[in-house]
CSV table of C-alpha atoms in Angstrom, one decimal:
chain,number,residue,atom,x,y,z
A,1462,LYS,CA,19.6,-60.0,21.5
A,1463,ARG,CA,22.2,-58.1,23.1
A,1464,VAL,CA,21.7,-54.4,24.3
A,1465,LEU,CA,24.0,-52.5,24.9
A,1466,VAL,CA,24.1,-50.3,28.1
A,1467,THR,CA,25.7,-47.7,28.7
A,1468,SER,CA,27.0,-44.9,31.7
A,1469,TRP,CA,27.9,-41.4,31.3
A,1470,PRO,CA,30.2,-40.1,33.7
A,1471,PHE,CA,29.6,-36.9,35.2
A,1472,LEU,CA,32.1,-35.0,33.8
A,1473,ARG,CA,34.4,-32.7,35.6
A,1474,MET,CA,37.2,-29.7,34.6
A,1475,SER,CA,40.6,-30.4,34.4
A,1476,GLU,CA,42.5,-27.7,36.4
A,1477,PHE,CA,43.0,-26.2,33.3
A,1478,GLU,CA,40.1,-26.6,31.5
A,1479,GLU,CA,39.3,-24.7,34.8
A,1480,ASN,CA,42.2,-22.4,33.9
A,1481,ASP,CA,41.1,-21.4,30.8
A,1482,VAL,CA,37.7,-20.4,31.0
A,1483,ALA,CA,38.9,-17.5,33.8
A,1484,ASP,CA,41.7,-17.0,31.4
A,1485,ASN,CA,38.6,-15.9,29.0
A,1486,GLU,CA,36.2,-14.0,30.7
A,1487,SER,CA,39.0,-11.7,31.9
A,1488,GLU,CA,39.9,-11.3,28.3
A,1489,GLU,CA,36.3,-10.0,27.7
A,1490,GLU,CA,36.1,-6.0,26.4
A,1491,GLU,CA,34.0,-3.5,27.9
A,1492,ILE,CA,31.3,-2.8,24.6
A,1493,THR,CA,31.4,0.6,23.3
A,1494,VAL,CA,28.4,3.2,23.6
A,1495,GLU,CA,28.8,2.8,19.8
A,1496,GLU,CA,28.1,-0.4,19.7
A,1497,LYS,CA,25.1,-0.4,22.5
A,1498,LEU,CA,23.3,2.7,20.5
A,1499,GLN,CA,23.2,-0.6,17.3
A,1500,ILE,CA,22.4,-2.7,19.2
A,1501,ALA,CA,19.5,-1.2,20.6
A,1502,GLN,CA,18.7,0.7,17.7
A,1503,HIS,CA,18.5,-3.0,16.7
A,1504,TYR,CA,15.8,-4.0,19.2
A,1505,LEU,CA,13.8,-0.9,18.4
A,1506,LEU,CA,13.6,-0.9,15.3
A,1507,SER,CA,12.6,-5.5,14.7
A,1508,SER,CA,9.8,-4.6,18.0
A,1509,PRO,CA,6.6,-6.0,17.6
A,1510,PRO,CA,3.3,-3.9,16.0
A,1511,GLY,CA,2.2,-1.3,18.7
A,1512,GLN,CA,5.9,-2.6,20.9
A,1513,PHE,CA,7.7,0.6,20.3
A,1514,GLN,CA,7.6,2.4,23.0
A,1515,GLU,CA,7.3,-0.4,24.7
A,1516,VAL,CA,10.9,-1.3,23.8
A,1517,LEU,CA,12.4,2.0,23.9
A,1518,SER,CA,11.0,1.8,27.6
A,1519,ASP,CA,13.3,-1.8,28.7
A,1520,ILE,CA,16.2,-0.3,27.1
A,1521,ARG,CA,16.2,3.1,28.4
A,1522,LYS,CA,16.0,0.9,31.8
A,1523,ILE,CA,19.1,-1.4,30.9
A,1524,LEU,CA,21.7,1.7,29.2
A,1525,PRO,CA,23.1,4.9,30.8
A,1526,GLY,CA,20.7,7.4,30.7
A,1527,ASP,CA,23.2,9.6,28.6
A,1528,VAL,CA,23.9,6.5,26.2
A,1529,LEU,CA,20.2,6.3,24.4
A,1530,THR,CA,19.3,9.8,24.1
A,1531,ASP,CA,15.9,11.9,23.3
A,1532,ALA,CA,17.2,13.3,20.0
A,1533,LEU,CA,18.5,9.6,19.2
A,1534,ALA,CA,16.3,7.9,19.6
A,1535,GLY,CA,13.3,10.0,17.8
A,1536,GLY,CA,15.4,9.6,15.4
A,1537,ILE,CA,15.3,5.7,15.3
A,1538,ALA,CA,11.5,6.3,15.9
A,1539,ARG,CA,11.3,7.9,12.5
A,1540,VAL,CA,12.8,5.1,11.0
A,1541,SER,CA,10.7,3.1,12.3
A,1542,ASN,CA,8.0,4.6,11.8
A,1543,LEU,CA,7.8,4.4,8.3
A,1544,LYS,CA,9.5,1.9,8.6
A,1545,THR,CA,5.9,0.1,9.6
A,1546,SER,CA,3.6,2.7,7.9
A,1547,ARG,CA,2.0,4.3,11.0
A,1548,VAL,CA,-1.2,6.0,12.1
A,1549,VAL,CA,-2.0,8.9,14.1
A,1550,SER,CA,-4.4,11.4,13.8
A,1551,ALA,CA,-3.1,14.9,12.6
A,1552,PRO,CA,-4.2,18.7,13.3
A,1553,SER,CA,-7.6,18.1,11.2
A,1554,GLY,CA,-8.6,15.3,13.2
A,1555,LYS,CA,-8.4,13.5,9.9
A,1556,LYS,CA,-6.1,9.7,10.4
A,1557,VAL,CA,-3.7,10.2,8.7
A,1558,VAL,CA,-0.9,8.0,6.8
A,1559,LEU,CA,3.0,8.7,8.1
A,1560,ALA,CA,5.1,7.4,4.4
A,1561,GLN,CA,8.7,8.7,2.5
A,1562,ALA,CA,5.7,10.1,-0.5
A,1563,GLY,CA,4.4,12.0,2.5
A,1564,GLU,CA,7.1,13.7,4.7
A,1565,VAL,CA,7.7,16.6,3.0
A,1566,ASP,CA,11.4,17.1,5.9
A,1567,SER,CA,11.6,15.5,9.5
A,1568,THR,CA,9.2,16.0,11.5
A,1569,HIS,CA,6.8,17.7,8.3
A,1570,TYR,CA,4.3,15.5,7.0
A,1571,LEU,CA,1.5,16.1,4.1
A,1572,ASP,CA,-1.8,14.9,6.0
A,1573,SER,CA,-3.3,14.4,2.4
A,1574,GLN,CA,-7.2,14.7,3.1
A,1575,SER,CA,-6.8,18.1,3.7
A,1576,GLY,CA,-2.9,19.7,1.6
A,1577,ALA,CA,-1.3,20.6,4.7
A,1578,VAL,CA,1.4,20.4,6.8
A,1579,PHE,CA,1.9,19.3,9.9
A,1580,ALA,CA,4.8,18.8,12.8
A,1581,ILE,CA,5.3,16.0,14.7
A,1582,ASP,CA,7.4,14.6,17.0
A,1583,HIS,CA,8.0,11.0,16.0
A,1584,LEU,CA,8.6,9.9,20.2
A,1585,THR,CA,4.8,10.8,21.3
A,1586,LEU,CA,3.4,10.5,18.1
A,1587,ALA,CA,1.7,13.7,19.6
A,1588,THR,CA,0.8,16.4,15.9
A,1589,THR,CA,0.8,19.9,15.7
A,1590,GLU,CA,-0.4,22.7,12.5
A,1591,ASP,CA,3.0,24.6,11.6
A,1592,ALA,CA,2.8,27.2,8.3
A,1593,SER,CA,5.9,27.7,8.8
A,1594,ALA,CA,6.1,24.4,6.4
A,1595,ALA,CA,5.1,25.3,3.4
A,1596,ALA,CA,3.2,22.4,1.0
A,1597,PRO,CA,4.7,20.8,-2.1
A,1598,ALA,CA,3.6,22.6,-5.3
A,1599,LYS,CA,0.5,21.4,-6.6
A,1600,ASN,CA,0.6,19.8,-10.4
A,1601,GLU,CA,-3.6,20.7,-10.8
A,1602,ASP,CA,-4.2,18.0,-12.8
A,1603,LYS,CA,-1.9,14.9,-11.0
A,1604,GLU,CA,-4.0,16.5,-8.0
A,1605,LEU,CA,-7.4,15.8,-9.3
A,1606,ILE,CA,-6.5,12.5,-9.8
A,1607,ARG,CA,-4.6,12.0,-6.8
A,1608,SER,CA,-8.2,13.7,-4.9
A,1609,ALA,CA,-9.9,10.8,-6.2
A,1610,VAL,CA,-8.0,8.0,-5.3
A,1611,GLN,CA,-7.9,10.0,-2.2
A,1612,SER,CA,-11.0,9.2,-2.3
A,1613,ALA,CA,-12.3,5.6,-3.7
A,1614,ALA,CA,-9.2,4.8,-1.5
A,1615,ASN,CA,-10.9,6.6,2.7
A,1616,ASP,CA,-14.0,4.9,1.1
A,1617,TYR,CA,-12.5,1.0,1.1
A,1618,VAL,CA,-10.2,0.9,4.0
A,1619,THR,CA,-13.9,2.7,5.4
A,1620,ALA,CA,-15.6,0.1,4.0
A,1621,HIS,CA,-12.5,-3.4,5.0
A,1622,TYR,CA,-10.6,-2.0,7.6
A,1623,PRO,CA,-12.6,-2.5,11.2
A,1624,SER,CA,-9.4,-1.0,13.6
A,1625,VAL,CA,-9.7,2.3,14.4
A,1626,THR,CA,-6.1,2.5,13.6
A,1627,SER,CA,-6.2,2.1,9.8
A,1628,ALA,CA,-5.5,4.9,7.0
A,1629,ALA,CA,-5.0,5.6,3.2
A,1630,GLY,CA,-3.5,8.4,2.2
A,1631,ALA,CA,-2.6,9.4,-1.9
A,1632,PHE,CA,0.6,11.4,-2.8
A,1633,VAL,CA,2.4,12.4,-5.8
A,1634,LYS,CA,6.3,12.4,-5.5
A,1635,GLU,CA,8.4,15.3,-7.6
A,1636,ASP,CA,8.9,13.0,-10.9
A,1637,GLY,CA,4.4,12.9,-11.4
A,1638,THR,CA,3.8,9.4,-10.0
A,1639,LEU,CA,1.2,8.8,-7.9
A,1640,SER,CA,1.7,6.6,-4.1
A,1641,LEU,CA,-1.6,5.6,-2.5
A,1642,VAL,CA,-0.7,4.0,1.1
A,1643,VAL,CA,-2.7,1.1,3.1
A,1644,THR,CA,-2.7,0.1,6.3
A,1645,GLY,CA,-4.1,-0.8,9.1
A,1646,GLU,CA,-2.9,-2.0,12.5
A,1647,GLN,CA,-5.2,-4.6,15.2
A,1648,THR,CA,-2.6,-5.1,18.1
A,1649,ASN,CA,-4.3,-7.1,20.5
A,1650,LEU,CA,-1.9,-8.1,23.5
A,1651,LYS,CA,-4.0,-10.7,25.2
A,1652,ASN,CA,-3.7,-13.4,22.4
A,1653,PHE,CA,-0.1,-13.0,21.2
A,1654,TRP,CA,1.0,-16.0,22.2
A,1655,SER,CA,-2.2,-17.8,21.4
């Protein structure tokens, strides 16, 4: 048997390669503010469940203060909250789901259990009563069905979702279709990597 033994000499950059690397470093362009915002938005919308605020805090440490304003961060938080169907405590004290079907406008949502409309700050998830926002008109026939579905969904969530941050919302859309959203989240960061 023959054994071929090779040894690799240490590679060294030639003078030409060193000059090429130096030229490329000097040609790098500064990314624009819009590109920075797109990167920040991508990281925020890709944040792990329950970690939006932590990722936002880290991004604010990296970016200059005038780049990611509270208004922009609030808009990104709204998209994240709807995407993940966040559960919040409504002013009535009940747990409600933030869902597209229950959205009156970008800062007002329908409490599917009480029928009241409440305002929310998407960054802090603080809710307040708001008498200025009117609840959508109800169709009595559909409301009876929606109410029964909401009650059954609440029983289901209580029986099957032990998490404090779980809720169900039954909504009747403008076209008359019934939408049911059931969500629950139990974040255990100590168990994240195991």
